[in-house]
Amino acid sequence: MSVKVSAVIPVFNEEKNLDELVSRLTKTLEGAGFSYEIVFVDDGSRDASLSLLKDFAAKDPRVVVVEFTRNFGQHAAVMAGFAQSRGEVVVTLDADLQNPPEEIPKLVARMAEGYDTVGGWRRDRDDSVFRKMPSRVLNSLSAQLFGVALKDYGCMLRAYSREVVDEVVKCPEVNTYIPALANSFARRVTEIPVEHAARTRGESKYNLVKLLRLNFDLMTGFSLLPIQAVGLAGITVAIFGLAFAVFLFIRRLVVGPEAQGVFTLFAILFFFIGLQIFALGVLGEYIGRIYQEVRRRPRFVVRGVHGGTK
Ligand code: UDP
Ligand code: MG
């Protein structure tokens, strides 16, 4: 049996949000008048999330729950949800109600105009400055890197066509960033403004390190530009260094020996050493990810699938 819309939702310790999420989702999707399923992926929650989800699945055959053996991360969870989903259109959203479920019909209506993906961009993003500022930098950078200028690569309230979802599921990489990956398979891409709410219950699952890692996934997974930029910076610095050496040599001939400005030299040196270490770090990010990919470990392990109509 086919369904029109699949809602794919990664869940990691969201017990306080699930009741409201399911009732608002059900109300919206029923009201919209298309056939649907809700695919939850429990990403190794340590609270009551899983048992709550199983209860929903037992009560409503339109709810499916994919259970992970442990926490594999938001994008791995979305991948698993994609693999499970059957809808002609697949909509992803967060479980914490920051993406209002009421926006889903808008995305679906836009998809009907023939788009391959429809992204939501958060007009009034309700997050802290520390969460928003890096995103802003990243969005403009992403636009340059991927050639697809989107206002909001970070928003997970998005719709994808069956075709795109099937291609994404075929991709074997461990570290990935779904919106960018999906757009690499899409021809017609658009964005519509969506609402965004502050998180009222539970906590954000992203600390600074996790966020940094995700952003490096986005950067290294879809472009060689960061590493090329580092190479280019190296060449530029070397040319300046050479020019400086020539200048010093001529000066030595004209002015004679001099030994001032030692500390200036230190400052310059530290700057370049810093640059070098940074370059090594960027290199490391690529190599580490290559290592993870060549090990070919599964990017997630499913313990079981609960509910749903077969
Ligand atoms: N999430 C997940 N696994 C993780 C981290 C997050 O499945 O390892 C889910 C989380 O339950 C939520 C969504 O991904 O549904 C977005 O997470 P969060 O709200 O913490 O991110 P933020 O809004 O702070 O970017
Ligand atoms: Mg959130």
mmCIF file of C-alpha atoms and ligand atoms in Angstrom:
data_model
loop_
_atom_site.group_PDB
_atom_site.id
_atom_site.type_symbol
_atom_site.label_atom_id
_atom_site.label_comp_id
_atom_site.label_asym_id
_atom_site.label_seq_id
_atom_site.Cartn_x
_atom_site.Cartn_y
_atom_site.Cartn_z
ATOM 1 C CA MET A 1 0.000 0.000 0.000
ATOM 2 C CA SER A 2 1.425 3.375 -0.917
ATOM 3 C CA VAL A 3 1.058 6.562 1.038
ATOM 4 C CA LYS A 4 1.293 10.147 -0.080
ATOM 5 C CA VAL A 5 3.376 11.626 2.709
ATOM 6 C CA SER A 6 5.886 10.157 5.152
ATOM 7 C CA ALA A 7 6.961 12.270 8.097
ATOM 8 C CA VAL A 8 10.431 11.189 9.236
ATOM 9 C CA ILE A 9 11.394 12.225 12.745
ATOM 10 C CA PRO A 10 14.652 11.485 14.599
ATOM 11 C CA VAL A 11 14.173 11.165 18.346
ATOM 12 C CA PHE A 12 16.856 11.279 20.996
ATOM 13 C CA ASN A 13 15.650 11.730 24.578
ATOM 14 C CA GLU A 14 12.532 13.726 23.741
ATOM 15 C CA GLU A 15 10.018 12.139 26.156
ATOM 16 C CA LYS A 16 8.591 15.507 27.173
ATOM 17 C CA ASN A 17 7.796 16.538 23.607
ATOM 18 C CA LEU A 18 6.347 13.376 22.098
ATOM 19 C CA ASP A 19 2.743 13.608 23.328
ATOM 20 C CA GLU A 20 2.202 17.077 21.973
ATOM 21 C CA LEU A 21 4.140 16.254 18.801
ATOM 22 C CA VAL A 22 2.015 13.252 17.936
ATOM 23 C CA SER A 23 -1.299 14.942 18.635
ATOM 24 C CA ARG A 24 -0.390 18.029 16.593
ATOM 25 C CA LEU A 25 1.012 15.893 13.772
ATOM 26 C CA THR A 26 -2.017 13.631 13.631
ATOM 27 C CA LYS A 27 -4.396 16.571 13.675
ATOM 28 C CA THR A 28 -2.514 18.380 10.894
ATOM 29 C CA LEU A 29 -2.026 15.362 8.644
ATOM 30 C CA GLU A 30 -5.579 14.120 9.036
ATOM 31 C CA GLY A 31 -6.872 17.601 8.354
ATOM 32 C CA ALA A 32 -4.773 17.897 5.200
ATOM 33 C CA GLY A 33 -6.636 14.998 3.662
ATOM 34 C CA PHE A 34 -3.812 12.930 2.207
ATOM 35 C CA SER A 35 -2.732 9.425 3.222
ATOM 36 C CA TYR A 36 0.301 9.478 5.457
ATOM 37 C CA GLU A 37 2.622 7.590 7.775
ATOM 38 C CA ILE A 38 4.812 8.822 10.624
ATOM 39 C CA VAL A 39 8.252 7.224 10.822
ATOM 40 C CA PHE A 40 9.983 7.757 14.146
ATOM 41 C CA VAL A 41 13.595 6.742 14.538
ATOM 42 C CA ASP A 42 14.624 6.266 18.133
ATOM 43 C CA ASP A 43 18.304 7.169 18.159
ATOM 44 C CA GLY A 44 19.237 5.251 21.298
ATOM 45 C CA SER A 45 17.187 7.346 23.735
ATOM 46 C CA ARG A 46 17.908 6.716 27.385
ATOM 47 C CA ASP A 47 14.615 8.112 28.670
ATOM 48 C CA ALA A 48 11.044 6.930 28.133
ATOM 49 C CA SER A 49 10.946 8.043 24.477
ATOM 50 C CA LEU A 50 11.116 4.549 23.008
ATOM 51 C CA SER A 51 8.314 3.081 25.105
ATOM 52 C CA LEU A 52 6.149 6.130 24.364
ATOM 53 C CA LEU A 53 6.786 5.705 20.653
ATOM 54 C CA LYS A 54 5.957 2.017 20.812
ATOM 55 C CA ASP A 55 2.665 2.911 22.493
ATOM 56 C CA PHE A 56 1.804 5.307 19.673
ATOM 57 C CA ALA A 57 2.657 2.621 17.116
ATOM 58 C CA ALA A 58 0.472 0.077 18.906
ATOM 59 C CA LYS A 59 -2.474 2.465 18.854
ATOM 60 C CA ASP A 60 -2.109 3.798 15.310
ATOM 61 C CA PRO A 61 -1.013 1.646 12.343
ATOM 62 C CA ARG A 62 0.151 4.784 10.566
ATOM 63 C CA VAL A 63 2.980 5.146 13.081
ATOM 64 C CA VAL A 64 6.203 3.193 12.582
ATOM 65 C CA VAL A 65 9.134 3.152 14.974
ATOM 66 C CA VAL A 66 12.664 2.214 13.958
ATOM 67 C CA GLU A 67 14.728 1.363 17.007
ATOM 68 C CA PHE A 68 18.513 1.876 17.010
ATOM 69 C CA THR A 69 20.785 -0.138 19.270
ATOM 70 C CA ARG A 70 22.517 3.034 20.454
ATOM 71 C CA ASN A 71 22.940 6.695 19.597
ATOM 72 C CA PHE A 72 24.200 7.120 16.033
ATOM 73 C CA GLY A 73 23.368 10.783 15.469
ATOM 74 C CA GLN A 74 20.585 12.800 13.926
ATOM 75 C CA HIS A 75 21.560 12.375 10.284
ATOM 76 C CA ALA A 76 22.050 8.621 10.596
ATOM 77 C CA ALA A 77 18.573 8.492 12.141
ATOM 78 C CA VAL A 78 17.076 10.437 9.242
ATOM 79 C CA MET A 79 18.821 8.031 6.836
ATOM 80 C CA ALA A 80 17.205 5.062 8.567
ATOM 81 C CA GLY A 81 13.853 6.851 8.466
ATOM 82 C CA PHE A 82 14.282 7.429 4.728
ATOM 83 C CA ALA A 83 15.010 3.742 4.194
ATOM 84 C CA GLN A 84 11.867 2.814 6.110
ATOM 85 C CA SER A 85 9.596 5.415 4.501
ATOM 86 C CA ARG A 86 7.224 4.662 1.612
ATOM 87 C CA GLY A 87 5.632 8.031 0.899
ATOM 88 C CA GLU A 88 5.727 9.805 -2.447
ATOM 89 C CA VAL A 89 6.854 12.846 -0.524
ATOM 90 C CA VAL A 90 9.047 12.557 2.547
ATOM 91 C CA VAL A 91 9.076 15.364 5.091
ATOM 92 C CA THR A 92 11.689 15.566 7.825
ATOM 93 C CA LEU A 93 11.269 17.503 11.043
ATOM 94 C CA ASP A 94 12.671 17.651 14.553
ATOM 95 C CA ALA A 95 10.918 16.008 17.467
ATOM 96 C CA ASP A 96 11.355 18.955 19.808
ATOM 97 C CA LEU A 97 8.520 21.029 18.263
ATOM 98 C CA GLN A 98 10.941 23.703 17.068
ATOM 99 C CA ASN A 99 9.618 22.866 13.598
ATOM 100 C CA PRO A 100 5.827 23.291 13.835
ATOM 101 C CA PRO A 101 4.106 20.227 12.307
ATOM 102 C CA GLU A 102 1.413 22.600 11.021
ATOM 103 C CA GLU A 103 3.838 23.690 8.274
ATOM 104 C CA ILE A 104 3.913 20.261 6.620
ATOM 105 C CA PRO A 105 0.922 20.750 4.273
ATOM 106 C CA LYS A 106 2.575 23.930 2.947
ATOM 107 C CA LEU A 107 5.708 21.990 2.033
ATOM 108 C CA VAL A 108 3.668 19.218 0.429
ATOM 109 C CA ALA A 109 1.627 21.723 -1.595
ATOM 110 C CA ARG A 110 4.840 23.280 -2.868
ATOM 111 C CA MET A 111 6.212 19.856 -3.827
ATOM 112 C CA ALA A 112 3.098 19.324 -5.958
ATOM 113 C CA GLU A 113 4.331 22.163 -8.171
ATOM 114 C CA GLY A 114 7.034 19.813 -9.398
ATOM 115 C CA TYR A 115 9.973 20.449 -7.086
ATOM 116 C CA ASP A 116 12.431 17.730 -6.048
ATOM 117 C CA THR A 117 13.104 19.257 -2.656
ATOM 118 C CA VAL A 118 11.435 22.048 -0.735
ATOM 119 C CA GLY A 119 13.372 23.465 2.184
ATOM 120 C CA GLY A 120 11.974 25.462 5.020
ATOM 121 C CA TRP A 121 13.848 28.566 6.030
ATOM 122 C CA ARG A 122 13.334 29.868 9.491
ATOM 123 C CA ARG A 123 12.191 33.439 9.209
ATOM 124 C CA ASP A 124 12.327 34.199 12.903
ATOM 125 C CA ARG A 125 14.697 31.638 14.199
ATOM 126 C CA ASP A 126 14.165 31.176 17.894
ATOM 127 C CA ASP A 127 17.594 30.054 19.062
ATOM 128 C CA SER A 128 20.454 31.610 20.981
ATOM 129 C CA VAL A 129 22.890 33.960 19.233
ATOM 130 C CA PHE A 130 25.627 31.357 19.697
ATOM 131 C CA ARG A 131 23.567 28.861 17.776
ATOM 132 C CA LYS A 132 22.542 31.323 15.079
ATOM 133 C CA MET A 133 25.809 33.108 14.347
ATOM 134 C CA PRO A 134 27.839 30.073 13.171
ATOM 135 C CA SER A 135 24.854 28.999 11.079
ATOM 136 C CA ARG A 136 24.755 32.309 9.291
ATOM 137 C CA VAL A 137 28.427 32.085 8.343
ATOM 138 C CA LEU A 138 27.915 28.485 7.306
ATOM 139 C CA ASN A 139 24.900 29.203 5.148
ATOM 140 C CA SER A 140 26.699 31.774 3.051
ATOM 141 C CA LEU A 141 29.726 29.493 2.829
ATOM 142 C CA SER A 142 27.527 26.532 1.862
ATOM 143 C CA ALA A 143 25.895 28.591 -0.844
ATOM 144 C CA GLN A 144 29.351 29.233 -2.322
ATOM 145 C CA LEU A 145 30.513 25.654 -1.910
ATOM 146 C CA PHE A 146 27.529 23.786 -3.288
ATOM 147 C CA GLY A 147 26.439 26.314 -5.850
ATOM 148 C CA VAL A 148 22.878 26.041 -4.580
ATOM 149 C CA ALA A 149 22.148 29.242 -2.717
ATOM 150 C CA LEU A 150 19.769 28.360 0.073
ATOM 151 C CA LYS A 151 18.942 30.681 2.904
ATOM 152 C CA ASP A 152 18.908 27.980 5.524
ATOM 153 C CA TYR A 153 20.845 24.757 5.156
ATOM 154 C CA GLY A 154 20.408 24.013 8.842
ATOM 155 C CA CYS A 155 16.618 23.842 8.961
ATOM 156 C CA MET A 156 15.505 20.216 9.102
ATOM 157 C CA LEU A 157 11.897 20.955 8.206
ATOM 158 C CA ARG A 158 12.153 19.941 4.553
ATOM 159 C CA ALA A 159 10.336 17.888 1.932
ATOM 160 C CA TYR A 160 11.962 15.480 -0.522
ATOM 161 C CA SER A 161 10.617 13.555 -3.500
ATOM 162 C CA ARG A 162 10.626 9.752 -3.495
ATOM 163 C CA GLU A 163 13.268 9.803 -6.225
ATOM 164 C CA VAL A 164 15.680 11.941 -4.206
ATOM 165 C CA VAL A 165 15.103 9.905 -1.043
ATOM 166 C CA ASP A 166 15.870 6.666 -2.885
ATOM 167 C CA GLU A 167 19.142 8.124 -4.181
ATOM 168 C CA VAL A 168 20.111 9.389 -0.730
ATOM 169 C CA VAL A 169 19.475 5.970 0.794
ATOM 170 C CA LYS A 170 21.854 4.418 -1.738
ATOM 171 C CA CYS A 171 24.742 6.593 -0.545
ATOM 172 C CA PRO A 172 27.085 4.550 1.614
ATOM 173 C CA GLU A 173 28.863 7.309 3.544
ATOM 174 C CA VAL A 174 28.936 7.254 7.317
ATOM 175 C CA ASN A 175 29.267 10.979 7.958
ATOM 176 C CA THR A 176 26.756 12.977 6.067
ATOM 177 C CA TYR A 177 24.553 16.009 6.016
ATOM 178 C CA ILE A 178 21.154 15.159 4.601
ATOM 179 C CA PRO A 179 19.930 18.507 3.177
ATOM 180 C CA ALA A 180 23.155 18.979 1.200
ATOM 181 C CA LEU A 181 23.283 15.349 0.092
ATOM 182 C CA ALA A 182 19.678 15.459 -1.078
ATOM 183 C CA ASN A 183 20.216 18.671 -2.993
ATOM 184 C CA SER A 184 23.066 17.045 -4.885
ATOM 185 C CA PHE A 185 20.456 14.745 -6.431
ATOM 186 C CA ALA A 186 17.739 17.323 -6.933
ATOM 187 C CA ARG A 187 17.153 19.382 -10.037
ATOM 188 C CA ARG A 188 14.397 21.701 -8.942
ATOM 189 C CA VAL A 189 15.048 23.076 -5.495
ATOM 190 C CA THR A 190 13.184 25.768 -3.650
ATOM 191 C CA GLU A 191 12.650 27.190 -0.189
ATOM 192 C CA ILE A 192 9.659 28.565 1.637
ATOM 193 C CA PRO A 193 9.552 30.493 4.897
ATOM 194 C CA VAL A 194 8.456 28.448 7.911
ATOM 195 C CA GLU A 195 7.827 29.219 11.528
ATOM 196 C CA HIS A 196 10.330 28.289 14.171
ATOM 197 C CA ALA A 197 9.688 27.970 17.879
ATOM 198 C CA ALA A 198 12.033 27.965 20.827
ATOM 199 C CA ARG A 199 12.606 24.648 22.534
ATOM 200 C CA THR A 200 10.298 24.624 25.542
ATOM 201 C CA ARG A 201 11.009 21.130 26.877
ATOM 202 C CA GLY A 202 14.160 19.059 27.050
ATOM 203 C CA GLU A 203 17.579 20.248 25.959
ATOM 204 C CA SER A 204 19.399 20.719 22.689
ATOM 205 C CA LYS A 205 21.420 17.631 21.858
ATOM 206 C CA TYR A 206 24.176 19.682 20.267
ATOM 207 C CA ASN A 207 27.013 21.009 22.350
ATOM 208 C CA LEU A 208 29.806 23.026 20.744
ATOM 209 C CA VAL A 209 31.929 19.992 19.870
ATOM 210 C CA LYS A 210 29.053 18.046 18.329
ATOM 211 C CA LEU A 211 28.008 21.109 16.367
ATOM 212 C CA LEU A 212 31.546 21.609 15.118
ATOM 213 C CA ARG A 213 31.720 17.989 14.032
ATOM 214 C CA LEU A 214 28.442 18.273 12.148
ATOM 215 C CA ASN A 215 29.619 21.402 10.405
ATOM 216 C CA PHE A 216 32.856 19.727 9.397
ATOM 217 C CA ASP A 217 30.740 16.863 7.998
ATOM 218 C CA LEU A 218 28.948 19.417 5.882
ATOM 219 C CA MET A 219 32.157 21.097 4.739
ATOM 220 C CA THR A 220 34.335 18.073 4.076
ATOM 221 C CA GLY A 221 31.552 15.832 2.822
ATOM 222 C CA PHE A 222 30.564 18.033 -0.063
ATOM 223 C CA SER A 223 33.584 20.039 -1.076
ATOM 224 C CA LEU A 224 37.348 20.029 -1.380
ATOM 225 C CA LEU A 225 37.357 23.808 -1.174
ATOM 226 C CA PRO A 226 38.455 24.052 2.490
ATOM 227 C CA ILE A 227 41.567 22.019 1.852
ATOM 228 C CA GLN A 228 42.215 23.843 -1.420
ATOM 229 C CA ALA A 229 41.844 27.172 0.357
ATOM 230 C CA VAL A 230 44.460 26.079 2.877
ATOM 231 C CA GLY A 231 46.801 25.105 0.034
ATOM 232 C CA LEU A 232 46.223 28.444 -1.642
ATOM 233 C CA ALA A 233 46.902 30.296 1.611
ATOM 234 C CA GLY A 234 50.161 28.337 1.915
ATOM 235 C CA ILE A 235 51.291 29.391 -1.549
ATOM 236 C CA THR A 236 50.386 33.029 -0.888
ATOM 237 C CA VAL A 237 52.297 33.039 2.377
ATOM 238 C CA ALA A 238 55.317 31.415 0.744
ATOM 239 C CA ILE A 239 55.392 34.049 -2.002
ATOM 240 C CA PHE A 240 55.210 36.840 0.579
ATOM 241 C CA GLY A 241 57.948 35.122 2.579
ATOM 242 C CA LEU A 242 60.177 34.937 -0.456
ATOM 243 C CA ALA A 243 59.567 38.580 -1.314
ATOM 244 C CA PHE A 244 60.366 39.516 2.273
ATOM 245 C CA ALA A 245 63.627 37.551 2.132
ATOM 246 C CA VAL A 246 64.664 39.339 -1.038
ATOM 247 C CA PHE A 247 63.777 42.654 0.557
ATOM 248 C CA LEU A 248 65.866 41.820 3.647
ATOM 249 C CA PHE A 249 68.795 40.751 1.497
ATOM 250 C CA ILE A 250 68.821 43.987 -0.471
ATOM 251 C CA ARG A 251 68.390 45.948 2.754
ATOM 252 C CA ARG A 252 71.375 44.114 4.215
ATOM 253 C CA LEU A 253 73.463 45.340 1.283
ATOM 254 C CA VAL A 254 72.164 48.907 1.465
ATOM 255 C CA VAL A 255 71.799 49.548 5.223
ATOM 256 C CA GLY A 256 74.218 46.984 6.616
ATOM 257 C CA PRO A 257 73.684 44.483 9.471
ATOM 258 C CA GLU A 258 70.785 45.215 11.853
ATOM 259 C CA ALA A 259 69.019 43.087 14.498
ATOM 260 C CA GLN A 260 65.978 44.962 15.624
ATOM 261 C CA GLY A 261 62.368 43.881 15.481
ATOM 262 C CA VAL A 262 62.915 40.456 16.994
ATOM 263 C CA PHE A 263 59.494 40.482 18.639
ATOM 264 C CA THR A 264 57.760 41.515 15.465
ATOM 265 C CA LEU A 265 59.379 38.514 13.925
ATOM 266 C CA PHE A 266 58.037 36.353 16.770
ATOM 267 C CA ALA A 267 54.542 37.635 16.191
ATOM 268 C CA ILE A 268 54.769 36.861 12.507
ATOM 269 C CA LEU A 269 56.202 33.453 13.304
ATOM 270 C CA PHE A 270 53.418 32.580 15.738
ATOM 271 C CA PHE A 271 50.859 33.619 13.188
ATOM 272 C CA PHE A 272 52.324 31.273 10.613
ATOM 273 C CA ILE A 273 52.753 28.428 13.073
ATOM 274 C CA GLY A 274 49.108 28.829 13.996
ATOM 275 C CA LEU A 275 48.190 28.746 10.338
ATOM 276 C CA GLN A 276 50.180 25.558 9.894
ATOM 277 C CA ILE A 277 48.534 23.815 12.805
ATOM 278 C CA PHE A 278 45.147 24.876 11.506
ATOM 279 C CA ALA A 279 46.054 23.452 8.095
ATOM 280 C CA LEU A 280 47.038 20.186 9.736
ATOM 281 C CA GLY A 281 43.692 20.182 11.534
ATOM 282 C CA VAL A 282 41.743 20.614 8.303
ATOM 283 C CA LEU A 283 43.800 17.833 6.762
ATOM 284 C CA GLY A 284 43.044 15.694 9.797
ATOM 285 C CA GLU A 285 39.317 16.269 9.403
ATOM 286 C CA TYR A 286 39.478 14.887 5.883
ATOM 287 C CA ILE A 287 41.764 11.989 6.746
ATOM 288 C CA GLY A 288 39.756 11.014 9.825
ATOM 289 C CA ARG A 289 36.635 10.856 7.717
ATOM 290 C CA ILE A 290 38.367 8.863 5.000
ATOM 291 C CA TYR A 291 39.432 6.431 7.711
ATOM 292 C CA GLN A 292 35.881 6.115 8.986
ATOM 293 C CA GLU A 293 34.578 5.480 5.498
ATOM 294 C CA VAL A 294 37.160 2.832 4.567
ATOM 295 C CA ARG A 295 36.443 0.839 7.707
ATOM 296 C CA ARG A 296 32.995 0.306 6.238
ATOM 297 C CA ARG A 297 31.319 -0.030 9.590
ATOM 298 C CA PRO A 298 27.546 0.260 9.465
ATOM 299 C CA ARG A 299 26.433 3.824 9.964
ATOM 300 C CA PHE A 300 23.627 2.624 12.208
ATOM 301 C CA VAL A 301 22.341 -0.625 13.621
ATOM 302 C CA VAL A 302 18.607 -1.256 13.818
ATOM 303 C CA ARG A 303 17.401 -3.417 16.677
ATOM 304 C CA GLY A 304 13.866 -3.652 15.402
ATOM 305 C CA VAL A 305 10.968 -1.967 13.664
ATOM 306 C CA HIS A 306 7.721 -1.567 15.576
ATOM 307 C CA GLY A 307 4.230 -1.045 14.243
ATOM 308 C CA GLY A 308 3.170 0.155 10.829
ATOM 309 C CA THR A 309 1.177 -1.654 8.163
ATOM 310 C CA LYS A 310 3.199 -4.162 6.236
HETATM 311 N N1 UDP B 1 18.632 14.070 17.541
HETATM 312 C C1 UDP B 1 18.886 12.712 17.298
HETATM 313 N N2 UDP B 1 20.115 12.213 17.608
HETATM 314 C C2 UDP B 1 21.125 12.989 18.110
HETATM 315 C C3 UDP B 1 20.860 14.376 18.322
HETATM 316 C C4 UDP B 1 19.606 14.872 18.017
HETATM 317 O O1 UDP B 1 18.020 11.977 16.838
HETATM 318 O O2 UDP B 1 22.211 12.480 18.371
HETATM 319 C C5 UDP B 1 17.297 14.607 17.214
HETATM 320 C C6 UDP B 1 16.604 15.326 18.362
HETATM 321 O O3 UDP B 1 15.847 14.433 19.156
HETATM 322 C C7 UDP B 1 15.716 16.295 17.625
HETATM 323 C C8 UDP B 1 16.547 16.661 16.396
HETATM 324 O O4 UDP B 1 17.465 15.585 16.227
HETATM 325 O O5 UDP B 1 14.517 15.697 17.189
HETATM 326 C C9 UDP B 1 17.265 17.988 16.535
HETATM 327 O O6 UDP B 1 18.033 18.003 17.701
HETATM 328 P P1 UDP B 1 18.155 19.280 18.647
HETATM 329 O O7 UDP B 1 16.816 19.914 18.839
HETATM 330 O O8 UDP B 1 18.863 18.864 19.880
HETATM 331 O O9 UDP B 1 19.082 20.224 17.782
HETATM 332 P P2 UDP B 1 19.044 21.829 17.706
HETATM 333 O O10 UDP B 1 17.612 22.242 17.506
HETATM 334 O O11 UDP B 1 19.614 22.329 18.974
HETATM 335 O O12 UDP B 1 19.893 22.100 16.525
HETATM 336 MG MG MG B 2 15.986 21.641 18.378
#
